[in-house]
Amino acid sequence: MKPAPFAYHRPTSVAEAVARLGEYGGGARVLAGGQSLVPMLNMRLWRPDALVDINDIDDLDDILVQGDRTVVGALVRYSTVERSPLVAERLPLLARIVRHIGDRQVRNRGTVGGALVQGDPTGEMPLACLVLGAVVVAAGPAGTRRVPLTEFYEGSYATVLDPGELVVSVEFPAHPRHFAFREFCRKHNDFAVISAVATGDRDEDGTWHGVRLALGGVADGPVLAPSPPDGTRLTDDDVAAAAEAALTVVDPPADVRASAEYRRHLVPVYLHRVLTELREAQGGGTHEVA
């Protein structure tokens, strides 16, 4: 099939893009990488009045350092995240996790902002941004506003953005020293059945602080799980307790990849694995896909 007719605009500034979106009163969609949008158009599941193509807006594809913060433009491609020395140094979890998004063709076109707006409950990018405490910066008719990832999703594939708003960047605070990531897929780089991330900082005496846990594929969006208390040594008992506590925040879906019961079974298994790996980390992080 081919898309239904639509108007096409290619603005060169954020202000022009916001103005174009406003002209259609919610009937326009933003085109960035198009990895999800174009197939939906071709199947006529989406029939927008217009596309606003933001690929000529140069201000949206930068990666900037602002003190402890790292600001990633909405148009930064997955492949840029994967290969950037700056991202590897300042956002190593992002650099690792992006390698498990689609294939090379997808990563050459897909964008950070597009992934967050798409809001796939199994998506690696929303999961990483959530656990790292990222903030989405959006521009609209009323100006610019900052939305923490914890407040960004209203449900599956649904964000709090207004129809006339455009994501322009994502802000990350200082990255934790240690992280661990695990993901279960039916085949290489398929949509995840479940994914789990743990981050934290360890003192020289072996105690852990600021441990954060997040899960993907087990609710209508990525979710933060209850964290072990500050000062924990992540003993086997601590790990087991945290793994079981995660079951209180999940509501797994059932689909062609797995049943809800199977996903629920995997939640404590995968959290146990990432917490164990986090505890054993000796450098900037650990990562493994099972």
PDB file of C-alpha atoms in Angstrom:
ATOM      1  CA  MET A   1       0.000   0.000   0.000  1.00  0.00           C
ATOM      2  CA  LYS A   2       0.938   3.639  -0.291  1.00  0.00           C
ATOM      3  CA  PRO A   3       0.184   6.528   2.058  1.00  0.00           C
ATOM      4  CA  ALA A   4      -2.982   8.556   1.850  1.00  0.00           C
ATOM      5  CA  PRO A   5      -2.424  12.079   0.441  1.00  0.00           C
ATOM      6  CA  PHE A   6      -0.798  14.612   2.773  1.00  0.00           C
ATOM      7  CA  ALA A   7       0.845  18.023   2.610  1.00  0.00           C
ATOM      8  CA  TYR A   8       4.619  18.135   3.095  1.00  0.00           C
ATOM      9  CA  HIS A   9       6.686  20.835   4.825  1.00  0.00           C
ATOM     10  CA  ARG A  10      10.446  20.971   5.429  1.00  0.00           C
ATOM     11  CA  PRO A  11      11.175  23.834   7.841  1.00  0.00           C
ATOM     12  CA  THR A  12      14.691  25.069   8.596  1.00  0.00           C
ATOM     13  CA  SER A  13      14.097  26.323  12.152  1.00  0.00           C
ATOM     14  CA  VAL A  14      12.322  25.178  15.294  1.00  0.00           C
ATOM     15  CA  ALA A  15      10.066  28.244  15.204  1.00  0.00           C
ATOM     16  CA  GLU A  16       8.983  27.446  11.645  1.00  0.00           C
ATOM     17  CA  ALA A  17       8.349  23.791  12.536  1.00  0.00           C
ATOM     18  CA  VAL A  18       6.179  24.769  15.505  1.00  0.00           C
ATOM     19  CA  ALA A  19       4.261  27.222  13.312  1.00  0.00           C
ATOM     20  CA  ARG A  20       3.643  24.543  10.700  1.00  0.00           C
ATOM     21  CA  LEU A  21       2.386  22.107  13.322  1.00  0.00           C
ATOM     22  CA  GLY A  22       0.038  24.772  14.607  1.00  0.00           C
ATOM     23  CA  GLU A  23      -1.498  25.295  11.179  1.00  0.00           C
ATOM     24  CA  TYR A  24      -3.042  21.819  11.222  1.00  0.00           C
ATOM     25  CA  GLY A  25      -4.565  21.788  14.705  1.00  0.00           C
ATOM     26  CA  GLY A  26      -3.219  18.355  15.627  1.00  0.00           C
ATOM     27  CA  GLY A  27      -3.520  16.914  12.133  1.00  0.00           C
ATOM     28  CA  ALA A  28       0.219  17.028  11.320  1.00  0.00           C
ATOM     29  CA  ARG A  29       2.978  14.613  12.286  1.00  0.00           C
ATOM     30  CA  VAL A  30       6.689  15.221  12.668  1.00  0.00           C
ATOM     31  CA  LEU A  31       9.057  13.296  10.392  1.00  0.00           C
ATOM     32  CA  ALA A  32      12.534  12.682  11.827  1.00  0.00           C
ATOM     33  CA  GLY A  33      14.032   9.248  11.117  1.00  0.00           C
ATOM     34  CA  GLY A  34      10.709   7.838   9.962  1.00  0.00           C
ATOM     35  CA  GLN A  35      11.467   4.287  11.120  1.00  0.00           C
ATOM     36  CA  SER A  36       8.024   3.930  12.714  1.00  0.00           C
ATOM     37  CA  LEU A  37       6.133   6.706  10.955  1.00  0.00           C
ATOM     38  CA  VAL A  38       6.711   5.641   7.338  1.00  0.00           C
ATOM     39  CA  PRO A  39       5.498   2.022   7.754  1.00  0.00           C
ATOM     40  CA  MET A  40       2.385   3.284   9.539  1.00  0.00           C
ATOM     41  CA  LEU A  41       1.745   5.711   6.686  1.00  0.00           C
ATOM     42  CA  ASN A  42       2.215   3.010   4.070  1.00  0.00           C
ATOM     43  CA  MET A  43      -0.263   0.749   5.840  1.00  0.00           C
ATOM     44  CA  ARG A  44      -2.632   3.721   6.179  1.00  0.00           C
ATOM     45  CA  LEU A  45      -2.888   3.170   9.915  1.00  0.00           C
ATOM     46  CA  TRP A  46      -2.007   6.855  10.205  1.00  0.00           C
ATOM     47  CA  ARG A  47      -3.508   9.369   7.781  1.00  0.00           C
ATOM     48  CA  PRO A  48      -2.161  12.782   8.781  1.00  0.00           C
ATOM     49  CA  ASP A  49      -3.100  15.961   6.966  1.00  0.00           C
ATOM     50  CA  ALA A  50       0.575  16.912   6.757  1.00  0.00           C
ATOM     51  CA  LEU A  51       4.128  15.858   7.531  1.00  0.00           C
ATOM     52  CA  VAL A  52       6.561  18.344   9.035  1.00  0.00           C
ATOM     53  CA  ASP A  53      10.033  17.096   8.086  1.00  0.00           C
ATOM     54  CA  ILE A  54      12.573  18.451  10.612  1.00  0.00           C
ATOM     55  CA  ASN A  55      15.716  17.022   8.998  1.00  0.00           C
ATOM     56  CA  ASP A  56      16.887  20.453   7.753  1.00  0.00           C
ATOM     57  CA  ILE A  57      16.909  21.973  11.257  1.00  0.00           C
ATOM     58  CA  ASP A  58      20.642  21.990  11.994  1.00  0.00           C
ATOM     59  CA  ASP A  59      20.252  22.995  15.657  1.00  0.00           C
ATOM     60  CA  LEU A  60      18.697  19.625  16.519  1.00  0.00           C
ATOM     61  CA  ASP A  61      21.591  17.257  15.768  1.00  0.00           C
ATOM     62  CA  ASP A  62      24.223  18.441  18.263  1.00  0.00           C
ATOM     63  CA  ILE A  63      25.605  16.749  21.385  1.00  0.00           C
ATOM     64  CA  LEU A  64      26.613  19.411  23.908  1.00  0.00           C
ATOM     65  CA  VAL A  65      28.331  19.455  27.288  1.00  0.00           C
ATOM     66  CA  GLN A  66      26.862  21.880  29.817  1.00  0.00           C
ATOM     67  CA  GLY A  67      28.704  21.353  33.097  1.00  0.00           C
ATOM     68  CA  ASP A  68      27.615  18.017  34.529  1.00  0.00           C
ATOM     69  CA  ARG A  69      24.804  17.783  31.994  1.00  0.00           C
ATOM     70  CA  THR A  70      24.979  16.269  28.524  1.00  0.00           C
ATOM     71  CA  VAL A  71      22.421  17.556  26.015  1.00  0.00           C
ATOM     72  CA  VAL A  72      21.557  15.332  23.052  1.00  0.00           C
ATOM     73  CA  GLY A  73      19.651  16.907  20.172  1.00  0.00           C
ATOM     74  CA  ALA A  74      16.406  15.289  19.091  1.00  0.00           C
ATOM     75  CA  LEU A  75      17.769  14.603  15.590  1.00  0.00           C
ATOM     76  CA  VAL A  76      20.916  12.807  16.757  1.00  0.00           C
ATOM     77  CA  ARG A  77      20.926   9.423  15.013  1.00  0.00           C
ATOM     78  CA  TYR A  78      21.322   6.121  16.802  1.00  0.00           C
ATOM     79  CA  SER A  79      24.488   5.507  14.790  1.00  0.00           C
ATOM     80  CA  THR A  80      25.942   8.789  16.071  1.00  0.00           C
ATOM     81  CA  VAL A  81      25.191   7.769  19.656  1.00  0.00           C
ATOM     82  CA  GLU A  82      26.793   4.401  18.984  1.00  0.00           C
ATOM     83  CA  ARG A  83      30.036   5.828  17.599  1.00  0.00           C
ATOM     84  CA  SER A  84      30.472   9.145  19.413  1.00  0.00           C
ATOM     85  CA  PRO A  85      33.526   9.310  21.746  1.00  0.00           C
ATOM     86  CA  LEU A  86      31.713  12.014  23.724  1.00  0.00           C
ATOM     87  CA  VAL A  87      28.695   9.765  24.321  1.00  0.00           C
ATOM     88  CA  ALA A  88      30.969   6.834  25.199  1.00  0.00           C
ATOM     89  CA  GLU A  89      32.694   9.005  27.816  1.00  0.00           C
ATOM     90  CA  ARG A  90      29.692  10.805  29.308  1.00  0.00           C
ATOM     91  CA  LEU A  91      26.739   8.461  28.609  1.00  0.00           C
ATOM     92  CA  PRO A  92      28.229   4.962  28.346  1.00  0.00           C
ATOM     93  CA  LEU A  93      24.920   3.199  29.019  1.00  0.00           C
ATOM     94  CA  LEU A  94      23.395   4.989  26.048  1.00  0.00           C
ATOM     95  CA  ALA A  95      26.314   3.998  23.832  1.00  0.00           C
ATOM     96  CA  ARG A  96      25.962   0.344  24.855  1.00  0.00           C
ATOM     97  CA  ILE A  97      22.198  -0.002  24.766  1.00  0.00           C
ATOM     98  CA  VAL A  98      21.744   1.652  21.359  1.00  0.00           C
ATOM     99  CA  ARG A  99      23.561  -1.252  19.693  1.00  0.00           C
ATOM    100  CA  HIS A 100      20.516  -3.398  20.374  1.00  0.00           C
ATOM    101  CA  ILE A 101      18.069  -1.193  18.504  1.00  0.00           C
ATOM    102  CA  GLY A 102      17.049  -2.685  15.175  1.00  0.00           C
ATOM    103  CA  ASP A 103      19.773  -3.211  12.586  1.00  0.00           C
ATOM    104  CA  ARG A 104      22.358  -1.000  10.916  1.00  0.00           C
ATOM    105  CA  GLN A 105      19.845   0.518   8.508  1.00  0.00           C
ATOM    106  CA  VAL A 106      17.501   1.443  11.348  1.00  0.00           C
ATOM    107  CA  ARG A 107      20.307   2.943  13.424  1.00  0.00           C
ATOM    108  CA  ASN A 108      21.505   5.035  10.494  1.00  0.00           C
ATOM    109  CA  ARG A 109      18.128   6.808  10.305  1.00  0.00           C
ATOM    110  CA  GLY A 110      16.441   6.458  13.689  1.00  0.00           C
ATOM    111  CA  THR A 111      16.742   9.389  16.104  1.00  0.00           C
ATOM    112  CA  VAL A 112      16.827   9.849  19.864  1.00  0.00           C
ATOM    113  CA  GLY A 113      13.875  12.239  19.860  1.00  0.00           C
ATOM    114  CA  GLY A 114      11.858  10.036  17.552  1.00  0.00           C
ATOM    115  CA  ALA A 115      12.353   7.021  19.803  1.00  0.00           C
ATOM    116  CA  LEU A 116      11.119   8.920  22.850  1.00  0.00           C
ATOM    117  CA  VAL A 117       8.063  10.333  21.077  1.00  0.00           C
ATOM    118  CA  GLN A 118       7.196   6.918  19.618  1.00  0.00           C
ATOM    119  CA  GLY A 119       7.178   5.542  23.177  1.00  0.00           C
ATOM    120  CA  ASP A 120       7.446   1.848  22.347  1.00  0.00           C
ATOM    121  CA  PRO A 121       7.020   0.026  25.702  1.00  0.00           C
ATOM    122  CA  THR A 122       9.836  -2.349  24.686  1.00  0.00           C
ATOM    123  CA  GLY A 123      12.116   0.415  23.375  1.00  0.00           C
ATOM    124  CA  GLU A 124      15.701   0.561  24.612  1.00  0.00           C
ATOM    125  CA  MET A 125      16.063   4.339  24.286  1.00  0.00           C
ATOM    126  CA  PRO A 126      13.112   5.271  26.550  1.00  0.00           C
ATOM    127  CA  LEU A 127      14.362   2.690  29.069  1.00  0.00           C
ATOM    128  CA  ALA A 128      17.889   4.130  29.153  1.00  0.00           C
ATOM    129  CA  CYS A 129      16.652   7.715  29.372  1.00  0.00           C
ATOM    130  CA  LEU A 130      14.326   6.824  32.236  1.00  0.00           C
ATOM    131  CA  VAL A 131      16.951   5.106  34.390  1.00  0.00           C
ATOM    132  CA  LEU A 132      19.458   7.927  33.737  1.00  0.00           C
ATOM    133  CA  GLY A 133      17.001  10.582  34.903  1.00  0.00           C
ATOM    134  CA  ALA A 134      16.774  12.344  31.543  1.00  0.00           C
ATOM    135  CA  VAL A 135      14.586  15.374  30.855  1.00  0.00           C
ATOM    136  CA  VAL A 136      12.865  16.001  27.514  1.00  0.00           C
ATOM    137  CA  VAL A 137      12.948  19.579  26.201  1.00  0.00           C
ATOM    138  CA  ALA A 138       9.981  20.451  23.968  1.00  0.00           C
ATOM    139  CA  ALA A 139       9.197  23.627  22.034  1.00  0.00           C
ATOM    140  CA  GLY A 140       5.643  24.761  21.338  1.00  0.00           C
ATOM    141  CA  PRO A 141       3.488  27.833  20.753  1.00  0.00           C
ATOM    142  CA  ALA A 142       3.782  28.786  24.434  1.00  0.00           C
ATOM    143  CA  GLY A 143       7.588  28.468  24.466  1.00  0.00           C
ATOM    144  CA  THR A 144       9.908  25.774  25.745  1.00  0.00           C
ATOM    145  CA  ARG A 145       9.222  23.377  28.586  1.00  0.00           C
ATOM    146  CA  ARG A 146      11.195  20.584  30.253  1.00  0.00           C
ATOM    147  CA  VAL A 147       9.484  17.270  31.043  1.00  0.00           C
ATOM    148  CA  PRO A 148      11.232  14.569  33.118  1.00  0.00           C
ATOM    149  CA  LEU A 149      11.042  11.100  31.580  1.00  0.00           C
ATOM    150  CA  THR A 150       9.174   9.985  34.698  1.00  0.00           C
ATOM    151  CA  GLU A 151       6.308  12.284  33.614  1.00  0.00           C
ATOM    152  CA  PHE A 152       6.614  11.983  29.838  1.00  0.00           C
ATOM    153  CA  TYR A 153       4.340   9.010  29.094  1.00  0.00           C
ATOM    154  CA  GLU A 154       0.591   8.775  29.578  1.00  0.00           C
ATOM    155  CA  GLY A 155       0.393   5.198  28.342  1.00  0.00           C
ATOM    156  CA  SER A 156       1.550   2.889  25.595  1.00  0.00           C
ATOM    157  CA  TYR A 157       2.788   4.974  22.628  1.00  0.00           C
ATOM    158  CA  ALA A 158       1.280   8.097  24.238  1.00  0.00           C
ATOM    159  CA  THR A 159       3.197  11.115  25.550  1.00  0.00           C
ATOM    160  CA  VAL A 160       2.136  14.297  27.342  1.00  0.00           C
ATOM    161  CA  LEU A 161       3.204  16.419  24.365  1.00  0.00           C
ATOM    162  CA  ASP A 162       0.595  18.712  22.862  1.00  0.00           C
ATOM    163  CA  PRO A 163      -0.057  18.321  19.103  1.00  0.00           C
ATOM    164  CA  GLY A 164       1.794  21.574  18.412  1.00  0.00           C
ATOM    165  CA  GLU A 165       4.914  20.683  20.404  1.00  0.00           C
ATOM    166  CA  LEU A 166       8.221  19.434  19.065  1.00  0.00           C
ATOM    167  CA  VAL A 167      10.956  17.643  21.017  1.00  0.00           C
ATOM    168  CA  VAL A 168      14.196  19.566  20.527  1.00  0.00           C
ATOM    169  CA  SER A 169      16.628  17.853  22.900  1.00  0.00           C
ATOM    170  CA  VAL A 170      17.130  15.467  25.812  1.00  0.00           C
ATOM    171  CA  GLU A 171      19.127  16.522  28.891  1.00  0.00           C
ATOM    172  CA  PHE A 172      21.051  13.985  30.943  1.00  0.00           C
ATOM    173  CA  PRO A 173      22.501  14.588  34.429  1.00  0.00           C
ATOM    174  CA  ALA A 174      25.886  13.219  35.442  1.00  0.00           C
ATOM    175  CA  HIS A 175      26.083   9.525  34.564  1.00  0.00           C
ATOM    176  CA  PRO A 176      26.390   6.930  37.378  1.00  0.00           C
ATOM    177  CA  ARG A 177      29.739   5.189  37.502  1.00  0.00           C
ATOM    178  CA  HIS A 178      28.382   1.662  37.187  1.00  0.00           C
ATOM    179  CA  PHE A 179      25.614   0.109  35.141  1.00  0.00           C
ATOM    180  CA  ALA A 180      24.374  -3.280  33.967  1.00  0.00           C
ATOM    181  CA  PHE A 181      21.931  -4.118  31.193  1.00  0.00           C
ATOM    182  CA  ARG A 182      20.241  -7.345  30.146  1.00  0.00           C
ATOM    183  CA  GLU A 183      17.656  -7.964  27.469  1.00  0.00           C
ATOM    184  CA  PHE A 184      15.804 -11.054  26.301  1.00  0.00           C
ATOM    185  CA  CYS A 185      14.752 -11.263  22.639  1.00  0.00           C
ATOM    186  CA  ARG A 186      13.431 -14.152  20.578  1.00  0.00           C
ATOM    187  CA  LYS A 187      16.055 -13.381  17.941  1.00  0.00           C
ATOM    188  CA  HIS A 188      18.949 -10.969  17.513  1.00  0.00           C
ATOM    189  CA  ASN A 189      17.821  -7.303  17.734  1.00  0.00           C
ATOM    190  CA  ASP A 190      14.131  -8.219  17.720  1.00  0.00           C
ATOM    191  CA  PHE A 191      11.723  -6.273  19.915  1.00  0.00           C
ATOM    192  CA  ALA A 192      12.573  -7.098  23.512  1.00  0.00           C
ATOM    193  CA  VAL A 193      10.413  -9.521  25.467  1.00  0.00           C
ATOM    194  CA  ILE A 194      11.859  -7.944  28.612  1.00  0.00           C
ATOM    195  CA  SER A 195      14.806  -5.685  29.394  1.00  0.00           C
ATOM    196  CA  ALA A 196      16.349  -4.602  32.685  1.00  0.00           C
ATOM    197  CA  VAL A 197      18.864  -1.921  33.682  1.00  0.00           C
ATOM    198  CA  ALA A 198      20.605  -1.178  36.972  1.00  0.00           C
ATOM    199  CA  THR A 199      22.790   1.866  37.677  1.00  0.00           C
ATOM    200  CA  GLY A 200      24.569   3.131  40.772  1.00  0.00           C
ATOM    201  CA  ASP A 201      27.713   4.420  42.460  1.00  0.00           C
ATOM    202  CA  ARG A 202      29.902   2.394  44.798  1.00  0.00           C
ATOM    203  CA  ASP A 203      32.108   3.800  47.544  1.00  0.00           C
ATOM    204  CA  GLU A 204      35.557   2.438  48.294  1.00  0.00           C
ATOM    205  CA  ASP A 205      34.169   0.608  51.330  1.00  0.00           C
ATOM    206  CA  GLY A 206      31.835  -1.388  49.047  1.00  0.00           C
ATOM    207  CA  THR A 207      28.568   0.383  49.853  1.00  0.00           C
ATOM    208  CA  TRP A 208      26.237   1.449  47.073  1.00  0.00           C
ATOM    209  CA  HIS A 209      24.399   4.743  46.625  1.00  0.00           C
ATOM    210  CA  GLY A 210      21.818   6.023  44.169  1.00  0.00           C
ATOM    211  CA  VAL A 211      20.979   2.600  42.781  1.00  0.00           C
ATOM    212  CA  ARG A 212      18.216   2.849  40.152  1.00  0.00           C
ATOM    213  CA  LEU A 213      16.396  -0.016  38.477  1.00  0.00           C
ATOM    214  CA  ALA A 214      14.272   0.123  35.337  1.00  0.00           C
ATOM    215  CA  LEU A 215      12.356  -2.403  33.266  1.00  0.00           C
ATOM    216  CA  GLY A 216      11.078  -2.454  29.698  1.00  0.00           C
ATOM    217  CA  GLY A 217       8.425  -4.620  28.077  1.00  0.00           C
ATOM    218  CA  VAL A 218       6.510  -5.248  31.305  1.00  0.00           C
ATOM    219  CA  ALA A 219       4.015  -2.352  31.343  1.00  0.00           C
ATOM    220  CA  ASP A 220       2.584   0.277  28.985  1.00  0.00           C
ATOM    221  CA  GLY A 221       5.939   2.065  29.131  1.00  0.00           C
ATOM    222  CA  PRO A 222       9.333   1.747  30.790  1.00  0.00           C
ATOM    223  CA  VAL A 223       9.023   1.645  34.569  1.00  0.00           C
ATOM    224  CA  LEU A 224      11.279   2.337  37.536  1.00  0.00           C
ATOM    225  CA  ALA A 225      11.372  -0.493  40.048  1.00  0.00           C
ATOM    226  CA  PRO A 226      11.846  -0.020  43.818  1.00  0.00           C
ATOM    227  CA  SER A 227      15.528   0.557  44.546  1.00  0.00           C
ATOM    228  CA  PRO A 228      17.662  -0.942  47.306  1.00  0.00           C
ATOM    229  CA  PRO A 229      18.280   1.560  50.137  1.00  0.00           C
ATOM    230  CA  ASP A 230      21.329   3.808  50.079  1.00  0.00           C
ATOM    231  CA  GLY A 231      24.280   2.245  51.852  1.00  0.00           C
ATOM    232  CA  THR A 232      23.416  -1.282  50.790  1.00  0.00           C
ATOM    233  CA  ARG A 233      26.198  -3.706  49.958  1.00  0.00           C
ATOM    234  CA  LEU A 234      23.934  -5.512  47.493  1.00  0.00           C
ATOM    235  CA  THR A 235      24.174  -8.766  49.399  1.00  0.00           C
ATOM    236  CA  ASP A 236      22.391 -11.792  48.006  1.00  0.00           C
ATOM    237  CA  ASP A 237      19.459 -11.017  50.302  1.00  0.00           C
ATOM    238  CA  ASP A 238      19.361  -7.372  49.130  1.00  0.00           C
ATOM    239  CA  VAL A 239      19.391  -8.467  45.495  1.00  0.00           C
ATOM    240  CA  ALA A 240      16.668 -11.063  46.028  1.00  0.00           C
ATOM    241  CA  ALA A 241      14.461  -8.564  47.864  1.00  0.00           C
ATOM    242  CA  ALA A 242      14.821  -5.932  45.153  1.00  0.00           C
ATOM    243  CA  ALA A 243      14.123  -8.469  42.411  1.00  0.00           C
ATOM    244  CA  GLU A 244      10.891  -9.550  44.077  1.00  0.00           C
ATOM    245  CA  ALA A 245       9.846  -5.963  44.879  1.00  0.00           C
ATOM    246  CA  ALA A 246       9.823  -5.173  41.164  1.00  0.00           C
ATOM    247  CA  LEU A 247       6.746  -7.347  40.738  1.00  0.00           C
ATOM    248  CA  THR A 248       4.709  -4.654  42.524  1.00  0.00           C
ATOM    249  CA  VAL A 249       5.146  -2.141  39.672  1.00  0.00           C
ATOM    250  CA  VAL A 250       4.706  -4.287  36.562  1.00  0.00           C
ATOM    251  CA  ASP A 251       1.614  -5.112  34.526  1.00  0.00           C
ATOM    252  CA  PRO A 252       2.982  -7.198  31.654  1.00  0.00           C
ATOM    253  CA  PRO A 253       1.163  -7.391  28.321  1.00  0.00           C
ATOM    254  CA  ALA A 254       0.505 -10.568  26.363  1.00  0.00           C
ATOM    255  CA  ASP A 255       1.398 -10.574  22.667  1.00  0.00           C
ATOM    256  CA  VAL A 256       2.886 -12.752  19.928  1.00  0.00           C
ATOM    257  CA  ARG A 257       6.307 -12.710  21.632  1.00  0.00           C
ATOM    258  CA  ALA A 258       5.352 -13.809  25.142  1.00  0.00           C
ATOM    259  CA  SER A 259       2.475 -14.228  27.549  1.00  0.00           C
ATOM    260  CA  ALA A 260       1.932 -11.890  30.468  1.00  0.00           C
ATOM    261  CA  GLU A 261       2.685 -14.769  32.846  1.00  0.00           C
ATOM    262  CA  TYR A 262       6.015 -15.479  31.189  1.00  0.00           C
ATOM    263  CA  ARG A 263       7.061 -11.831  31.316  1.00  0.00           C
ATOM    264  CA  ARG A 264       6.089 -11.680  34.984  1.00  0.00           C
ATOM    265  CA  HIS A 265       8.200 -14.763  35.619  1.00  0.00           C
ATOM    266  CA  LEU A 266      11.197 -13.072  33.937  1.00  0.00           C
ATOM    267  CA  VAL A 267      11.019  -9.831  35.965  1.00  0.00           C
ATOM    268  CA  PRO A 268      12.788 -11.045  39.158  1.00  0.00           C
ATOM    269  CA  VAL A 269      15.088 -13.271  37.089  1.00  0.00           C
ATOM    270  CA  TYR A 270      16.447 -10.391  35.031  1.00  0.00           C
ATOM    271  CA  LEU A 271      16.598  -7.901  37.875  1.00  0.00           C
ATOM    272  CA  HIS A 272      18.555 -10.446  39.890  1.00  0.00           C
ATOM    273  CA  ARG A 273      20.991 -10.777  37.000  1.00  0.00           C
ATOM    274  CA  VAL A 274      21.577  -7.050  36.470  1.00  0.00           C
ATOM    275  CA  LEU A 275      21.950  -6.373  40.190  1.00  0.00           C
ATOM    276  CA  THR A 276      24.438  -9.201  40.538  1.00  0.00           C
ATOM    277  CA  GLU A 277      26.420  -7.817  37.590  1.00  0.00           C
ATOM    278  CA  LEU A 278      26.249  -4.315  39.020  1.00  0.00           C
ATOM    279  CA  ARG A 279      27.644  -5.567  42.328  1.00  0.00           C
ATOM    280  CA  GLU A 280      30.553  -7.234  40.537  1.00  0.00           C
ATOM    281  CA  ALA A 281      31.353  -4.256  38.271  1.00  0.00           C
ATOM    282  CA  GLN A 282      34.936  -3.073  38.535  1.00  0.00           C
ATOM    283  CA  GLY A 283      34.939  -0.260  35.998  1.00  0.00           C
ATOM    284  CA  GLY A 284      32.502   1.927  34.119  1.00  0.00           C
ATOM    285  CA  GLY A 285      29.837  -0.695  33.621  1.00  0.00           C
ATOM    286  CA  THR A 286      28.896  -4.139  32.521  1.00  0.00           C
ATOM    287  CA  HIS A 287      26.548  -5.296  29.814  1.00  0.00           C
ATOM    288  CA  GLU A 288      25.365  -8.590  28.467  1.00  0.00           C
ATOM    289  CA  VAL A 289      22.468  -9.765  26.359  1.00  0.00           C
ATOM    290  CA  ALA A 290      20.951 -13.158  27.063  1.00  0.00           C
TER     291      ALA A 290
END
